[in-house]
CSV table of C-alpha atoms in Angstrom, one decimal:
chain,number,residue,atom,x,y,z
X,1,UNK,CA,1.3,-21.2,14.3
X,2,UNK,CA,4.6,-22.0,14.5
X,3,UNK,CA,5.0,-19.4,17.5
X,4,UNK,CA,3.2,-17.8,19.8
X,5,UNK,CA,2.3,-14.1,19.0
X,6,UNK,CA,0.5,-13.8,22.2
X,7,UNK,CA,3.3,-11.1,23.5
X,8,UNK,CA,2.8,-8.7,20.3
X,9,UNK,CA,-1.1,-9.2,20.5
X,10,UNK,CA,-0.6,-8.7,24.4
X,11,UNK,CA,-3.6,-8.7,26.5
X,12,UNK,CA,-6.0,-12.1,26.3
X,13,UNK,CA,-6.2,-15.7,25.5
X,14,UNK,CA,-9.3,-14.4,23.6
X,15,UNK,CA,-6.7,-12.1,21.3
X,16,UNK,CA,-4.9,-15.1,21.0
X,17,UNK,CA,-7.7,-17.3,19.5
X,18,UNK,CA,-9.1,-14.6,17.4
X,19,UNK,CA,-5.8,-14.1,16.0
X,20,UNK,CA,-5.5,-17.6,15.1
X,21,UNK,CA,-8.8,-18.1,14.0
X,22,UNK,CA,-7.8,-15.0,11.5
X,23,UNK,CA,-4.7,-16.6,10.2
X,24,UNK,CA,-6.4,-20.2,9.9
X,25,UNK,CA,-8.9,-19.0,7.9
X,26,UNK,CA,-6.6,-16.4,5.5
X,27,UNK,CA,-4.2,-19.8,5.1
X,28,UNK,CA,-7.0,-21.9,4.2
X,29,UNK,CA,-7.8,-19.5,1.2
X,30,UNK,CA,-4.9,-18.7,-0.5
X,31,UNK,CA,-2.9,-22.1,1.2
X,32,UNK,CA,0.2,-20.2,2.1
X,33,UNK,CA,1.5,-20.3,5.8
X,34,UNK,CA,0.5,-16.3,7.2
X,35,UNK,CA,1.6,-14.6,10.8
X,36,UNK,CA,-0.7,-12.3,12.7
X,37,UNK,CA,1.2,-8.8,14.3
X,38,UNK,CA,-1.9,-7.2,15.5
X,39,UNK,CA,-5.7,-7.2,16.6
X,40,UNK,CA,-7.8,-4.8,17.2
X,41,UNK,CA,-10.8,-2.6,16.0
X,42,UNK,CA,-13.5,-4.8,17.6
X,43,UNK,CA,-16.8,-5.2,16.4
X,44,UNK,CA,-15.9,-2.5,14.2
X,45,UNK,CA,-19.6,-2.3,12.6
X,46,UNK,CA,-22.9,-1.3,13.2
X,47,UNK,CA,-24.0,-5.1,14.1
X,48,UNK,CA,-20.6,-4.5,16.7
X,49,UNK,CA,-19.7,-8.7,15.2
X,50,UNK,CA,-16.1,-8.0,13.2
X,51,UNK,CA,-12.7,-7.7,14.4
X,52,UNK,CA,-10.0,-7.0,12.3
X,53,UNK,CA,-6.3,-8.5,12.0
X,54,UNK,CA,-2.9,-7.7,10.4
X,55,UNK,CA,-1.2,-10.1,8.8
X,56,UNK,CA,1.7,-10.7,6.4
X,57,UNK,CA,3.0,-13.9,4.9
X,58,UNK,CA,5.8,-15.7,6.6
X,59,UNK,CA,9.0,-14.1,6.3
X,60,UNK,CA,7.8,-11.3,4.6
X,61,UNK,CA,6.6,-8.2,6.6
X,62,UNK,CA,6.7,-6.0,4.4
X,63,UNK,CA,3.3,-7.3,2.7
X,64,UNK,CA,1.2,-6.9,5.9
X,65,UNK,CA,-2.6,-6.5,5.1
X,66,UNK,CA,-6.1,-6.1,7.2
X,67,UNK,CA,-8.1,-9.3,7.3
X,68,UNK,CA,-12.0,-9.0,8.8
X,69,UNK,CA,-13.4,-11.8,10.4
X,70,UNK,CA,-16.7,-12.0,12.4
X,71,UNK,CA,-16.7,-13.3,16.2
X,72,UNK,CA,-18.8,-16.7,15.3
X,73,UNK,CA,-15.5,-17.2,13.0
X,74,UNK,CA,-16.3,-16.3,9.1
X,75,UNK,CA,-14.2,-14.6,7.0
X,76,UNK,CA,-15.4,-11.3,5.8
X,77,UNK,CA,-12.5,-9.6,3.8
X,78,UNK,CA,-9.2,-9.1,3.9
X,79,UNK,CA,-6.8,-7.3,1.7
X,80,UNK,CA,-3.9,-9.8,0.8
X,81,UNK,CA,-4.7,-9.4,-3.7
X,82,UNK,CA,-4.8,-5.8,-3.1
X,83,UNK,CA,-1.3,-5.4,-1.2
X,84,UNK,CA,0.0,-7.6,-4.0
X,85,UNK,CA,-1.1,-5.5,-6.5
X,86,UNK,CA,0.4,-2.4,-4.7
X,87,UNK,CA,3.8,-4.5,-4.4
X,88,UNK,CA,3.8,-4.9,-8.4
X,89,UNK,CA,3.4,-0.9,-8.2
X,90,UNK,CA,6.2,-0.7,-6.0
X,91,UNK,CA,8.2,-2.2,-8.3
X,92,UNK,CA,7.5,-0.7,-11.1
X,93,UNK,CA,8.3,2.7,-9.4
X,94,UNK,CA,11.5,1.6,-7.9
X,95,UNK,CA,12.9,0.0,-11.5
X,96,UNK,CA,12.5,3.4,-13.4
X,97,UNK,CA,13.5,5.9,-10.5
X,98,UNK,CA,16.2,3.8,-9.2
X,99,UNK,CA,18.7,4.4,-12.4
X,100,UNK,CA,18.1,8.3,-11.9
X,101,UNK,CA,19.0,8.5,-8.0
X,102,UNK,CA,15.7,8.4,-7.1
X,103,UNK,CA,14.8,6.6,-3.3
X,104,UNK,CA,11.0,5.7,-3.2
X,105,UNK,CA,8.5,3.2,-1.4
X,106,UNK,CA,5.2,3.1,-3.2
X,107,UNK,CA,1.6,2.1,-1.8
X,108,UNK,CA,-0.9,1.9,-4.5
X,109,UNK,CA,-4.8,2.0,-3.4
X,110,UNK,CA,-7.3,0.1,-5.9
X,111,UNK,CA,-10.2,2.5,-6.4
X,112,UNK,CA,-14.1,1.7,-7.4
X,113,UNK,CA,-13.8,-1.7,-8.8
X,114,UNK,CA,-17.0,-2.6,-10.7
X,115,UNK,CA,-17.3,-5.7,-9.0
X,116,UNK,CA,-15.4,-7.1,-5.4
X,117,UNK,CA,-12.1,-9.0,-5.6
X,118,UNK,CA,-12.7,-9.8,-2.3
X,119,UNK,CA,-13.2,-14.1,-3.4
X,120,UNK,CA,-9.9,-13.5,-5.6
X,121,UNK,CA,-7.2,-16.5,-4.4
X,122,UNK,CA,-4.8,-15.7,-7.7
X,123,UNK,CA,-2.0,-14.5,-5.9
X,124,UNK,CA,0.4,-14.1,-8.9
X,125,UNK,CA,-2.4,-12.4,-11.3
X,126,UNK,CA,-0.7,-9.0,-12.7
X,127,UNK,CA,-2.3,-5.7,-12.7
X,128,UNK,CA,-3.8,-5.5,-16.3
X,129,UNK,CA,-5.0,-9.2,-15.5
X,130,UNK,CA,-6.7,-7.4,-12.2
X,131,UNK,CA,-8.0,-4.6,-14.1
X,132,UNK,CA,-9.7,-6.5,-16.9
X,133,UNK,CA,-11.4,-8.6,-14.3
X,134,UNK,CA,-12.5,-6.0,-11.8
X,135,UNK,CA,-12.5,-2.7,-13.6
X,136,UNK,CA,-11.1,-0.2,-11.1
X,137,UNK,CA,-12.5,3.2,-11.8
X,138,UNK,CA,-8.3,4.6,-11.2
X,139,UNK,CA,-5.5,3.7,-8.9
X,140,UNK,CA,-4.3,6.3,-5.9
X,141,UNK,CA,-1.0,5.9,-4.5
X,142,UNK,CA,1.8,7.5,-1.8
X,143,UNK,CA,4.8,7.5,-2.3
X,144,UNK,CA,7.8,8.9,0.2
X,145,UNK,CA,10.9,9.7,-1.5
X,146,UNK,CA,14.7,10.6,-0.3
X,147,UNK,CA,15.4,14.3,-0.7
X,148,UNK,CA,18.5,14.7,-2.6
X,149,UNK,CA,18.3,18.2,-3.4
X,150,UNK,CA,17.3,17.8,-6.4
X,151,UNK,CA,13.8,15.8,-6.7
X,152,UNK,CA,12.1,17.4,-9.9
X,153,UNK,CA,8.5,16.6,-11.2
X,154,UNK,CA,9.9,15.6,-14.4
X,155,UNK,CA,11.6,12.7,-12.9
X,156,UNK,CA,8.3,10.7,-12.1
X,157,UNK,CA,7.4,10.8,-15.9
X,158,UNK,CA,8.3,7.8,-17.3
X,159,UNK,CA,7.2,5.8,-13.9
X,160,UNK,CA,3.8,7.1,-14.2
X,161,UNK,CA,3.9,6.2,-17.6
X,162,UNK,CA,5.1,2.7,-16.7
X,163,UNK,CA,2.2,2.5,-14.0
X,164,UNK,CA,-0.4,3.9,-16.2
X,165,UNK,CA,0.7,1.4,-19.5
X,166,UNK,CA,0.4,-1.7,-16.9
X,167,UNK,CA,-3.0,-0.8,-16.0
X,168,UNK,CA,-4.2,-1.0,-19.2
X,169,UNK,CA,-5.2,3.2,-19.5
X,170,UNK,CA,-6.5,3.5,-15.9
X,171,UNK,CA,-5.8,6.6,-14.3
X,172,UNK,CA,-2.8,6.6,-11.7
X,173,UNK,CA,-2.3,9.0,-9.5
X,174,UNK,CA,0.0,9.7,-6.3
X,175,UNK,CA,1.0,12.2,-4.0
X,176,UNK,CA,4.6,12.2,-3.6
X,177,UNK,CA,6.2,13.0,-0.2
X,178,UNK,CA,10.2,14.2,-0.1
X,179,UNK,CA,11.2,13.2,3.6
X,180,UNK,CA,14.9,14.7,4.3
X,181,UNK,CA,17.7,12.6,3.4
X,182,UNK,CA,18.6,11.6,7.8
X,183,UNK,CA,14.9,10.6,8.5
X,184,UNK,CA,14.6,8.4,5.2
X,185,UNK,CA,15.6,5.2,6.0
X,186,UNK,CA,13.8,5.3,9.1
X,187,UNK,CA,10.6,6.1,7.7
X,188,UNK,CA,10.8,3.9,4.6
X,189,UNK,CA,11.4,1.2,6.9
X,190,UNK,CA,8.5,1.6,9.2
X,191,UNK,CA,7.0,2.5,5.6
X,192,UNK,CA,7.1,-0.8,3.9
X,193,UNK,CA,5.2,-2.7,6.9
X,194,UNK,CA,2.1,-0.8,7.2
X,195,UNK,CA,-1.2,-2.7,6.3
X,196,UNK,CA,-2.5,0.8,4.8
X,197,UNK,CA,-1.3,4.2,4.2
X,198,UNK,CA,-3.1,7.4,5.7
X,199,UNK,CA,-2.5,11.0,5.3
X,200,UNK,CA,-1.6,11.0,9.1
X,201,UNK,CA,1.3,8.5,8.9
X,202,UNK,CA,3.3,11.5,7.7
X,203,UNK,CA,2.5,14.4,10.3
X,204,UNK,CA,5.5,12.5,12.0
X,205,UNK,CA,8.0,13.7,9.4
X,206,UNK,CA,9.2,17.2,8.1
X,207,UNK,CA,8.6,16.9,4.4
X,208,UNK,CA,10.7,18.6,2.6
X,209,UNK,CA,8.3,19.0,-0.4
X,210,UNK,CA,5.7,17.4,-1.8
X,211,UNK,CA,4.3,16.4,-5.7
X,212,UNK,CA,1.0,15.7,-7.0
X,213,UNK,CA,1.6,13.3,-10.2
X,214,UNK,CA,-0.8,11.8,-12.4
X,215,UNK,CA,-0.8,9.8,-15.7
X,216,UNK,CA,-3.8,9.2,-17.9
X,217,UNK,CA,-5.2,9.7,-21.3
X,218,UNK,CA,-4.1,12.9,-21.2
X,219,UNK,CA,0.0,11.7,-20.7
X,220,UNK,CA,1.6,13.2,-17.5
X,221,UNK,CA,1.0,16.2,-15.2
X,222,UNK,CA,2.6,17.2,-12.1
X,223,UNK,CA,2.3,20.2,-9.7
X,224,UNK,CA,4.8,21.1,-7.4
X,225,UNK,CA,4.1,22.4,-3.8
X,226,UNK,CA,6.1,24.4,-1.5
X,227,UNK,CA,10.2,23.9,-1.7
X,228,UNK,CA,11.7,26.9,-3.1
X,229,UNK,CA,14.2,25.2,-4.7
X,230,UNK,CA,11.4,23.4,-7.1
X,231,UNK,CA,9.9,25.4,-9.7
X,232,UNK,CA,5.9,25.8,-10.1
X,233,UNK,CA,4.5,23.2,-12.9
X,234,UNK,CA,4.7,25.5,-15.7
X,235,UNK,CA,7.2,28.0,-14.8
């Protein structure tokens, strides 16, 4: 590596050669130069053998992804195809909300595939391309979104629709989180370089609402939470 990520690792020369070990082995698939930010979760299995890595591709940090190796120095899994795949999401999202005020990061999960992707090197394949080969059962996503005071279901439609009509029918769904306008850009930056999205990322923040959205054979449906300034779906 080109430098030394011993002081983010921080502790051992033994978190310094797992972590290269990790990014070796990552580079060696997909033969793009990678950077480690973290170790950690040890053994994580019943056998106690795997550790797992964050990574990202040089220069860009805000495609970070978990990569499992096993302490004799195999490659297990790692999640660099799937954190594309969400990217092309992200995308999508941002190019139809953009034009109506709309703020938004986007991370898409890839849900019951029929079959692993976990061998795929094609880092430019598209999502239909994905789903044809790997047949996810449906996609779940999160998405944080700049209050403006007036965030409305309605607004998601055609994005969903987008989403839905690039994975060739598959159900895409996404919980939509409106963080107030002064703790946005803050968020969405500490947003766009996490390896995976939980539901306890956003217990830090004071949502101001939130939307559950969803886009499948039956066209679009939203239902609106808590903000009195929102309707109810329906109402």
């Amino acid at each position: 590596m080109a430098i030394s990520i011993f002081s983010l690792l921080g502790c051992s020369e033994m978190d310094q050669k797992q972590a290269d070990q990790a990014v070796s082995l990552v580079e060696e698939k997909y033969d793009q130069k990678f950077v480690a930010t973290h170790i950690g979760e040890r053994y994580g299995t019943a056998t106690n053998d795997t550790i797992t890595t964050i990574l990202h591709p040089e220069g860009e940090e805000s495609l970070a992804f978990k990569t499992i190796t096993t302490k004799d120095g195999e490659l297990i899994g790692d999640a660099y195809v799937p954190i594309l795949i969400s990217e092309k999401f992200n995308e999508i999202m941002k190019k139809e909300l953009e034009p109506l005020g709309i703020e938004s990061e986007t991370y898409t999960f890839i849900m019951g595939t029929e079959q692993s992707s976990a061998k795929e090197t094609d880092t430019s394949i598209s999502i239909g391309e994905y789903v044809d080969k790997y047949q996810p059962r449906y996609f779940s996503a999160h998405m944080i979104v700049k209050d403006t005071g007036d965030v409305k279901g309605e607004q998601f439609e055609q994005a969903l629709l987008k989403a839905y009509q690039a994975t060739n029918e598959t159900m895409y769904q996404i919980g939509i989180r409106i963080l107030p306008a002064d703790e946005y850009e803050e968020a969405a930056k500490d947003y766009r370089t996490l390896p995976e999205v939980r539901d306890s990322w956003f217990r830090d923040y004071d949502l101001v609402d939130e939307i559950d959205a969803m886009a499948d054979g039956n066209g679009y449906n939203f239902i609106h939470h808590s903000d009195p300034r929102y309707n109810k779906a329906g109402e």
